[in-house]
Amino acid sequence: MKKVLIVRYGEIALKGLNKSYFINKLVNHIQANLADLGRLHVHQAGGLIYVDMDEYDQDEVIDRVIKVFGIVSVSPAYKFDKNMDSIYEVAVKHINERIEEDGIKTFKVESRRGDKSFPMKSPEISRMVGGYILSHTEGLKVDVHNPEIILHVDVRDKAYVYSKKVYGYGGLPLGTNGTAMVLLSGGIDSPVAAWMMAKRGMEIEAVHYHSYPFTSERAKEKVVDLARILAKYCGNIRLHCVNLLPIQKEINEKCPEEEMTILSRRFMMKIAERIAIKRQCNALVTGESIGQVASQTIQGLTVTNNAVNIPVFRPLIALDKVDIMDIAKKINTYETSILPYEDCCTVFLPKRPVTKPRLDKILQSESNLDVEKLIEEAVKGMEVIEVSVEE
């Protein structure tokens, strides 16, 4: 008898002739997430993926595997030879473990006979196993409508017994939908946006803007910490740190005060696009949500979009702030995001920022600046930090 983790995928099952490509990606990412724990055997068969985890920390293995995008759920299970005597023995062993761990009083057995040559059909297996458990345990009852646990018996290449199901995040394996450059601030929204696009299979790079020395080194380290948390889901992240202060000074000196935010935003998009093209990224990703702040009105987003030519993905655009915060808490970025460090967007913050900017007026103001020179100098002076999963 061995301990294994049964891994289920969802949307991948619909991929037709490309399914094996997605499954191989998924297996590779599971192996990568477990690599520093040891040489765990990961393989796929019969529409499921299995991780052999006999001598390894089960909770640690589960915690790492469910962070792999594309996985719908996992179940720790016992794997053994498929005969009824062994099924009875393992079923009672597992039920006793759940009684000791959780004090369960009721149960139900559900069976699946994947191997059609097995002599008993699924309902008969459930009935026989349920009866055997009742006759070999005390104080336990069957409840077919609302049981505390469901004991699953799967008969495939081997027999599998399990009763727990831990849910993953679904989505698609990383690297199956190109690469995106995320505008990563130290706030709540952009890490969530990065996570959501990675969940759809996009590999992630990031660009962060600071206004050093008006913003501190600790503010930049906070963003590195956020990238480190994201790396547990998204794999290694290349973080490009750009000092926006020289551009902000030029805007402050030569353009109307109320346009500072929207003009700064256009420069951020242009610089991100420049780095994205150089790095062969397919799109930009922002954490903007319609109506959340002055620059995120429909007029503001239209003017911002005009600054670039590559696609801009805004996965949070229709989410309320509370919804975004809930996701941030779920993926463990929230507590880091709310640390009170400076943000480049608060430098030269206008008292009354324009909320309905007109593109012609913004372009007129922008013509007062040497845009190309400012972008070139910003990119030339950027710092690149490689944030890895192992950190």
Tab-separated table of C-alpha atoms in Angstrom:
chain	number	residue	atom	x	y	z
A	1	MET	CA	0.000	0.000	0.000
A	2	LYS	CA	1.276	3.465	-0.935
A	3	LYS	CA	0.239	7.042	-0.208
A	4	VAL	CA	-0.461	9.018	-3.364
A	5	LEU	CA	-1.996	12.351	-4.241
A	6	ILE	CA	-4.730	12.164	-6.869
A	7	VAL	CA	-4.707	15.352	-8.971
A	8	ARG	CA	-7.717	16.420	-11.066
A	9	TYR	CA	-7.725	18.964	-13.882
A	10	GLY	CA	-10.785	20.656	-15.362
A	11	GLU	CA	-10.752	22.812	-18.484
A	12	ILE	CA	-7.774	20.929	-19.896
A	13	ALA	CA	-10.010	17.915	-20.458
A	14	LEU	CA	-11.778	19.915	-23.206
A	15	LYS	CA	-8.634	20.593	-25.239
A	16	GLY	CA	-9.143	17.856	-27.828
A	17	LEU	CA	-6.034	17.061	-29.858
A	18	ASN	CA	-3.973	19.546	-27.793
A	19	LYS	CA	-4.832	17.901	-24.469
A	20	SER	CA	-1.544	16.024	-24.132
A	21	TYR	CA	0.370	19.297	-24.569
A	22	PHE	CA	-1.533	20.900	-21.664
A	23	ILE	CA	-1.229	17.804	-19.457
A	24	ASN	CA	2.530	17.598	-20.030
A	25	LYS	CA	2.810	21.280	-19.067
A	26	LEU	CA	0.800	20.584	-15.924
A	27	VAL	CA	2.973	17.613	-14.937
A	28	ASN	CA	6.124	19.699	-15.509
A	29	HIS	CA	4.825	22.515	-13.285
A	30	ILE	CA	3.877	20.075	-10.506
A	31	GLN	CA	7.372	18.586	-10.656
A	32	ALA	CA	8.923	22.059	-10.564
A	33	ASN	CA	6.873	23.094	-7.507
A	34	LEU	CA	7.993	19.944	-5.666
A	35	ALA	CA	11.588	19.866	-6.907
A	36	ASP	CA	13.288	21.040	-3.716
A	37	LEU	CA	11.409	18.486	-1.586
A	38	GLY	CA	12.991	15.534	-3.354
A	39	ARG	CA	12.415	13.237	-6.315
A	40	LEU	CA	8.639	12.728	-6.093
A	41	HIS	CA	7.320	10.612	-8.951
A	42	VAL	CA	4.595	12.417	-10.922
A	43	HIS	CA	2.732	10.646	-13.706
A	44	GLN	CA	-0.613	10.741	-15.485
A	45	ALA	CA	-2.994	7.936	-16.383
A	46	GLY	CA	-6.666	7.538	-17.104
A	47	GLY	CA	-7.560	11.235	-16.981
A	48	LEU	CA	-5.836	11.876	-13.641
A	49	ILE	CA	-2.361	12.809	-12.419
A	50	TYR	CA	-0.738	10.970	-9.522
A	51	VAL	CA	2.019	12.107	-7.139
A	52	ASP	CA	3.715	9.360	-5.105
A	53	MET	CA	4.316	10.861	-1.652
A	54	ASP	CA	5.024	7.947	0.710
A	55	GLU	CA	7.831	9.438	2.814
A	56	TYR	CA	7.078	13.113	2.213
A	57	ASP	CA	5.130	15.669	4.270
A	58	GLN	CA	1.592	15.273	2.919
A	59	ASP	CA	0.425	18.776	3.904
A	60	GLU	CA	3.476	20.399	2.313
A	61	VAL	CA	2.996	18.437	-0.926
A	62	ILE	CA	-0.703	19.379	-1.098
A	63	ASP	CA	-0.006	23.056	-0.348
A	64	ARG	CA	2.462	23.238	-3.230
A	65	VAL	CA	0.478	21.218	-5.757
A	66	ILE	CA	-2.781	23.171	-5.386
A	67	LYS	CA	-0.895	26.367	-6.289
A	68	VAL	CA	-0.302	24.984	-9.803
A	69	PHE	CA	-2.772	26.584	-12.209
A	70	GLY	CA	-4.881	24.080	-14.128
A	71	ILE	CA	-5.586	21.901	-11.085
A	72	VAL	CA	-9.187	21.745	-9.893
A	73	SER	CA	-8.754	19.545	-6.822
A	74	VAL	CA	-6.527	16.961	-5.155
A	75	SER	CA	-7.161	14.046	-2.790
A	76	PRO	CA	-4.635	12.225	-0.591
A	77	ALA	CA	-5.335	8.521	-1.114
A	78	TYR	CA	-4.185	5.001	-0.367
A	79	LYS	CA	-3.175	3.011	-3.466
A	80	PHE	CA	-3.066	-0.793	-3.326
A	81	ASP	CA	-3.869	-4.031	-5.170
A	82	LYS	CA	-7.479	-4.201	-6.362
A	83	ASN	CA	-9.189	-7.033	-4.513
A	84	MET	CA	-12.093	-6.845	-2.068
A	85	ASP	CA	-10.118	-8.099	0.938
A	86	SER	CA	-7.611	-5.269	0.527
A	87	ILE	CA	-10.381	-2.741	-0.086
A	88	TYR	CA	-12.127	-3.804	3.149
A	89	GLU	CA	-8.889	-3.575	5.128
A	90	VAL	CA	-7.875	-0.158	3.807
A	91	ALA	CA	-11.405	1.269	4.067
A	92	VAL	CA	-11.591	0.398	7.799
A	93	LYS	CA	-8.073	1.727	8.366
A	94	HIS	CA	-8.968	5.013	6.701
A	95	ILE	CA	-12.296	5.380	8.527
A	96	ASN	CA	-10.538	4.811	11.878
A	97	GLU	CA	-8.029	7.528	10.963
A	98	ARG	CA	-10.878	9.971	10.287
A	99	ILE	CA	-12.592	9.006	13.562
A	100	GLU	CA	-9.346	9.710	15.431
A	101	GLU	CA	-8.642	12.970	13.550
A	102	ASP	CA	-12.135	14.457	13.306
A	103	GLY	CA	-14.395	12.387	15.542
A	104	ILE	CA	-16.780	11.563	12.702
A	105	LYS	CA	-20.061	9.795	13.496
A	106	THR	CA	-21.585	9.297	10.031
A	107	PHE	CA	-20.307	8.262	6.613
A	108	LYS	CA	-21.295	7.138	3.156
A	109	VAL	CA	-19.410	5.048	0.575
A	110	GLU	CA	-19.277	5.997	-3.105
A	111	SER	CA	-17.493	3.729	-5.578
A	112	ARG	CA	-16.341	4.002	-9.171
A	113	ARG	CA	-15.318	0.993	-11.206
A	114	GLY	CA	-13.006	2.338	-13.905
A	115	ASP	CA	-11.736	-1.171	-14.561
A	116	LYS	CA	-14.808	-2.881	-16.047
A	117	SER	CA	-13.195	-6.317	-15.620
A	118	PHE	CA	-13.437	-6.001	-11.837
A	119	PRO	CA	-16.027	-8.613	-10.741
A	120	MET	CA	-18.244	-6.272	-8.668
A	121	LYS	CA	-20.152	-3.268	-9.999
A	122	SER	CA	-19.947	0.120	-8.277
A	123	PRO	CA	-23.208	-0.050	-6.223
A	124	GLU	CA	-22.262	-3.509	-4.967
A	125	ILE	CA	-18.784	-2.347	-3.955
A	126	SER	CA	-20.297	0.565	-1.991
A	127	ARG	CA	-22.820	-1.673	-0.283
A	128	MET	CA	-20.259	-4.347	0.657
A	129	VAL	CA	-17.634	-1.860	1.896
A	130	GLY	CA	-20.218	0.110	3.895
A	131	GLY	CA	-21.446	-3.069	5.575
A	132	TYR	CA	-17.908	-4.197	6.377
A	133	ILE	CA	-17.073	-0.831	7.967
A	134	LEU	CA	-20.217	-0.931	10.129
A	135	SER	CA	-19.370	-4.413	11.364
A	136	HIS	CA	-15.756	-3.489	12.218
A	137	THR	CA	-16.164	-0.088	13.903
A	138	GLU	CA	-18.199	1.166	16.884
A	139	GLY	CA	-20.487	4.204	17.121
A	140	LEU	CA	-20.572	4.858	13.383
A	141	LYS	CA	-23.702	5.201	11.247
A	142	VAL	CA	-24.448	5.422	7.531
A	143	ASP	CA	-26.099	8.664	6.401
A	144	VAL	CA	-26.718	8.677	2.649
A	145	HIS	CA	-28.184	12.229	2.646
A	146	ASN	CA	-25.852	14.292	4.846
A	147	PRO	CA	-22.778	12.260	5.859
A	148	GLU	CA	-19.853	13.855	7.660
A	149	ILE	CA	-17.516	12.188	5.168
A	150	ILE	CA	-17.849	10.335	1.883
A	151	LEU	CA	-15.441	7.414	1.579
A	152	HIS	CA	-14.486	7.024	-2.078
A	153	VAL	CA	-13.396	3.698	-3.544
A	154	ASP	CA	-11.977	3.965	-7.074
A	155	VAL	CA	-11.043	0.781	-8.912
A	156	ARG	CA	-8.711	1.573	-11.806
A	157	ASP	CA	-5.242	0.161	-12.534
A	158	LYS	CA	-5.106	-0.197	-8.734
A	159	ALA	CA	-7.635	0.432	-5.996
A	160	TYR	CA	-7.717	3.876	-4.377
A	161	VAL	CA	-9.427	4.872	-1.119
A	162	TYR	CA	-9.785	8.459	0.037
A	163	SER	CA	-12.226	10.833	1.725
A	164	LYS	CA	-10.741	14.348	1.478
A	165	LYS	CA	-10.839	16.746	-1.427
A	166	VAL	CA	-8.752	19.960	-1.441
A	167	TYR	CA	-9.659	22.468	-4.123
A	168	GLY	CA	-7.147	24.229	-6.375
A	169	TYR	CA	-7.593	27.373	-8.448
A	170	GLY	CA	-8.406	25.823	-11.829
A	171	GLY	CA	-7.369	27.779	-14.917
A	172	LEU	CA	-4.697	26.698	-17.402
A	173	PRO	CA	-1.020	25.704	-16.972
A	174	LEU	CA	1.533	28.510	-17.040
A	175	GLY	CA	3.145	29.073	-20.405
A	176	THR	CA	0.206	27.918	-22.516
A	177	ASN	CA	-1.028	31.456	-23.325
A	178	GLY	CA	2.045	33.598	-23.966
A	179	THR	CA	3.775	36.128	-21.723
A	180	ALA	CA	2.543	39.421	-20.258
A	181	MET	CA	4.232	42.443	-18.677
A	182	VAL	CA	2.405	43.446	-15.489
A	183	LEU	CA	2.525	46.994	-14.115
A	184	LEU	CA	3.178	45.977	-10.506
A	185	SER	CA	2.707	48.599	-7.786
A	186	GLY	CA	2.884	47.959	-4.062
A	187	GLY	CA	-0.910	48.144	-3.745
A	188	ILE	CA	-3.647	45.546	-3.498
A	189	ASP	CA	-4.855	45.468	-7.098
A	190	SER	CA	-1.937	44.787	-9.432
A	191	PRO	CA	-0.693	41.598	-7.676
A	192	VAL	CA	-4.239	40.230	-7.975
A	193	ALA	CA	-4.335	41.176	-11.680
A	194	ALA	CA	-1.006	39.383	-12.231
A	195	TRP	CA	-2.279	36.283	-10.446
A	196	MET	CA	-5.510	36.234	-12.480
A	197	MET	CA	-3.728	36.422	-15.835
A	198	ALA	CA	-1.199	33.795	-14.741
A	199	LYS	CA	-4.168	31.613	-13.809
A	200	ARG	CA	-5.215	31.770	-17.474
A	201	GLY	CA	-1.831	30.376	-18.528
A	202	MET	CA	0.176	33.566	-19.122
A	203	GLU	CA	3.773	33.704	-17.931
A	204	ILE	CA	4.447	36.922	-16.039
A	205	GLU	CA	7.146	39.587	-16.057
A	206	ALA	CA	6.675	42.833	-14.146
A	207	VAL	CA	7.637	46.483	-14.236
A	208	HIS	CA	7.578	48.585	-11.068
A	209	TYR	CA	7.794	52.367	-10.925
A	210	HIS	CA	9.296	54.251	-7.977
A	211	SER	CA	10.311	57.850	-7.318
A	212	TYR	CA	13.515	57.337	-5.370
A	213	PRO	CA	14.575	59.184	-3.195
A	214	PHE	CA	11.024	60.485	-2.669
A	215	THR	CA	10.030	56.849	-2.223
A	216	SER	CA	12.191	54.619	-0.008
A	217	GLU	CA	14.203	51.462	-0.622
A	218	ARG	CA	11.804	49.690	1.743
A	219	ALA	CA	8.888	50.607	-0.559
A	220	LYS	CA	10.721	48.878	-3.422
A	221	GLU	CA	11.534	45.868	-1.230
A	222	LYS	CA	7.815	45.572	-0.503
A	223	VAL	CA	7.180	45.079	-4.225
A	224	VAL	CA	9.950	42.456	-4.370
A	225	ASP	CA	8.193	40.697	-1.471
A	226	LEU	CA	4.921	40.753	-3.433
A	227	ALA	CA	6.691	39.310	-6.483
A	228	ARG	CA	8.124	36.610	-4.251
A	229	ILE	CA	4.617	35.628	-3.088
A	230	LEU	CA	3.358	35.629	-6.695
A	231	ALA	CA	6.312	33.471	-7.770
A	232	LYS	CA	4.864	30.592	-5.740
A	233	TYR	CA	1.983	30.565	-8.242
A	234	CYS	CA	3.536	32.147	-11.340
A	235	GLY	CA	7.066	30.738	-11.293
A	236	ASN	CA	10.178	32.937	-11.440
A	237	ILE	CA	9.428	36.610	-12.141
A	238	ARG	CA	11.749	39.109	-13.828
A	239	LEU	CA	11.056	42.454	-12.111
A	240	HIS	CA	12.059	45.665	-13.923
A	241	CYS	CA	12.335	48.649	-11.528
A	242	VAL	CA	12.143	52.077	-13.191
A	243	ASN	CA	12.673	55.468	-11.514
A	244	LEU	CA	9.832	57.700	-12.705
A	245	LEU	CA	10.969	60.782	-10.775
A	246	PRO	CA	12.779	62.587	-13.648
A	247	ILE	CA	9.639	62.250	-15.795
A	248	GLN	CA	7.387	63.441	-12.966
A	249	LYS	CA	9.609	66.507	-12.486
A	250	GLU	CA	9.353	67.350	-16.203
A	251	ILE	CA	5.555	66.987	-16.157
A	252	ASN	CA	5.330	69.063	-12.969
A	253	GLU	CA	7.374	71.836	-14.569
A	254	LYS	CA	5.857	71.943	-18.070
A	255	CYS	CA	2.259	70.647	-17.906
A	256	PRO	CA	-0.973	71.591	-16.087
A	257	GLU	CA	-1.025	70.360	-12.484
A	258	GLU	CA	-4.359	68.539	-12.838
A	259	GLU	CA	-2.959	66.379	-15.667
A	260	MET	CA	-0.022	65.004	-13.634
A	261	THR	CA	-1.676	61.653	-12.875
A	262	ILE	CA	-2.931	60.888	-16.379
A	263	LEU	CA	0.319	62.020	-18.059
A	264	SER	CA	2.377	59.939	-15.611
A	265	ARG	CA	0.122	56.985	-16.365
A	266	ARG	CA	0.693	57.374	-20.108
A	267	PHE	CA	4.469	57.332	-19.520
A	268	MET	CA	4.145	54.196	-17.389
A	269	MET	CA	2.276	52.463	-20.205
A	270	LYS	CA	4.766	53.591	-22.863
A	271	ILE	CA	7.769	52.446	-20.813
A	272	ALA	CA	6.095	49.122	-20.018
A	273	GLU	CA	5.355	48.608	-23.709
A	274	ARG	CA	8.983	49.395	-24.615
A	275	ILE	CA	10.271	46.790	-22.131
A	276	ALA	CA	7.551	44.292	-23.104
A	277	ILE	CA	8.469	44.395	-26.793
A	278	LYS	CA	12.151	43.991	-25.956
A	279	ARG	CA	11.303	40.986	-23.763
A	280	GLN	CA	8.911	39.507	-26.377
A	281	CYS	CA	5.870	39.854	-24.126
A	282	ASN	CA	2.491	39.718	-25.866
A	283	ALA	CA	0.479	42.158	-23.737
A	284	LEU	CA	0.412	44.541	-20.779
A	285	VAL	CA	-1.582	43.802	-17.619
A	286	THR	CA	-2.830	46.448	-15.177
A	287	GLY	CA	-4.827	46.327	-11.945
A	288	GLU	CA	-7.248	49.026	-13.030
A	289	SER	CA	-10.921	48.811	-12.061
A	290	ILE	CA	-13.441	51.121	-13.682
A	291	GLY	CA	-14.273	54.111	-11.478
A	292	GLN	CA	-11.949	53.177	-8.614
A	293	VAL	CA	-9.710	56.302	-8.745
A	294	ALA	CA	-9.478	59.525	-10.797
A	295	SER	CA	-7.380	57.990	-13.613
A	296	GLN	CA	-9.669	54.942	-13.954
A	297	THR	CA	-12.714	56.630	-15.477
A	298	ILE	CA	-13.695	55.528	-18.973
A	299	GLN	CA	-12.205	58.794	-20.302
A	300	GLY	CA	-8.994	58.213	-18.346
A	301	LEU	CA	-8.648	54.619	-19.524
A	302	THR	CA	-9.290	55.707	-23.129
A	303	VAL	CA	-6.478	58.277	-22.945
A	304	THR	CA	-4.189	55.731	-21.258
A	305	ASN	CA	-4.930	53.091	-23.888
A	306	ASN	CA	-4.014	55.554	-26.628
A	307	ALA	CA	-0.411	55.602	-25.322
A	308	VAL	CA	0.370	52.037	-26.474
A	309	ASN	CA	-0.214	49.702	-29.391
A	310	ILE	CA	-0.002	46.254	-27.816
A	311	PRO	CA	-3.025	44.665	-26.059
A	312	VAL	CA	-3.778	45.801	-22.500
A	313	PHE	CA	-5.497	43.264	-20.226
A	314	ARG	CA	-7.416	44.572	-17.181
A	315	PRO	CA	-8.779	41.462	-15.409
A	316	LEU	CA	-10.142	43.519	-12.472
A	317	ILE	CA	-12.048	46.027	-14.563
A	318	ALA	CA	-15.535	45.016	-13.335
A	319	LEU	CA	-14.649	43.883	-9.806
A	320	ASP	CA	-15.551	45.790	-6.648
A	321	LYS	CA	-12.725	46.655	-4.266
A	322	VAL	CA	-14.066	44.168	-1.729
A	323	ASP	CA	-13.930	41.397	-4.351
A	324	ILE	CA	-10.324	42.296	-5.155
A	325	MET	CA	-9.390	42.346	-1.466
A	326	ASP	CA	-10.938	38.902	-1.001
A	327	ILE	CA	-8.760	37.462	-3.767
A	328	ALA	CA	-5.681	39.231	-2.345
A	329	LYS	CA	-6.350	37.576	1.022
A	330	LYS	CA	-6.845	34.187	-0.622
A	331	ILE	CA	-3.478	34.355	-2.419
A	332	ASN	CA	-1.658	35.897	0.600
A	333	THR	CA	-0.651	39.207	-1.004
A	334	TYR	CA	-3.066	41.355	1.047
A	335	GLU	CA	-1.062	41.719	4.258
A	336	THR	CA	2.031	42.789	2.311
A	337	SER	CA	0.069	45.138	0.045
A	338	ILE	CA	-1.344	47.158	2.953
A	339	LEU	CA	2.054	47.874	4.524
A	340	PRO	CA	2.241	51.705	4.729
A	341	TYR	CA	5.127	52.541	2.399
A	342	GLU	CA	5.305	55.320	-0.177
A	343	ASP	CA	3.989	55.022	-3.732
A	344	CYS	CA	5.283	56.908	-6.770
A	345	CYS	CA	1.700	57.877	-7.635
A	346	THR	CA	1.518	60.069	-4.505
A	347	VAL	CA	4.522	62.167	-5.582
A	348	PHE	CA	3.358	65.500	-7.091
A	349	LEU	CA	-0.233	64.358	-6.511
A	350	PRO	CA	-2.527	67.133	-7.852
A	351	LYS	CA	-5.180	68.602	-5.577
A	352	ARG	CA	-7.887	68.189	-8.240
A	353	PRO	CA	-6.792	65.568	-10.817
A	354	VAL	CA	-8.651	65.624	-14.119
A	355	THR	CA	-11.223	62.817	-14.179
A	356	LYS	CA	-12.552	63.291	-17.727
A	357	PRO	CA	-9.411	64.006	-19.728
A	358	ARG	CA	-9.697	64.885	-23.427
A	359	LEU	CA	-7.136	63.145	-25.607
A	360	ASP	CA	-6.427	66.239	-27.731
A	361	LYS	CA	-5.650	68.336	-24.642
A	362	ILE	CA	-3.460	65.597	-23.115
A	363	LEU	CA	-1.512	65.184	-26.383
A	364	GLN	CA	-1.076	68.971	-26.507
A	365	SER	CA	0.376	68.948	-22.992
A	366	GLU	CA	2.566	65.950	-23.824
A	367	SER	CA	4.024	67.856	-26.787
A	368	ASN	CA	5.742	70.128	-24.238
A	369	LEU	CA	7.914	67.158	-23.235
A	370	ASP	CA	10.736	65.291	-24.970
A	371	VAL	CA	8.838	62.015	-24.633
A	372	GLU	CA	11.279	59.774	-26.484
A	373	LYS	CA	14.314	61.026	-24.583
A	374	LEU	CA	12.577	60.654	-21.221
A	375	ILE	CA	11.516	57.075	-22.025
A	376	GLU	CA	14.970	56.105	-23.270
A	377	GLU	CA	16.647	57.452	-20.140
A	378	ALA	CA	14.112	55.735	-17.874
A	379	VAL	CA	14.638	52.351	-19.564
A	380	LYS	CA	18.405	52.806	-19.669
A	381	GLY	CA	18.532	53.420	-15.912
A	382	MET	CA	16.196	50.612	-14.843
A	383	GLU	CA	17.229	47.896	-12.392
A	384	VAL	CA	16.367	44.255	-13.095
A	385	ILE	CA	15.697	41.847	-10.210
A	386	GLU	CA	15.186	38.118	-10.771
A	387	VAL	CA	12.669	36.848	-8.208
A	388	SER	CA	12.719	33.076	-7.932
A	389	VAL	CA	10.362	30.504	-6.426
A	390	GLU	CA	13.062	29.186	-4.084
A	391	GLU	CA	13.674	32.523	-2.301
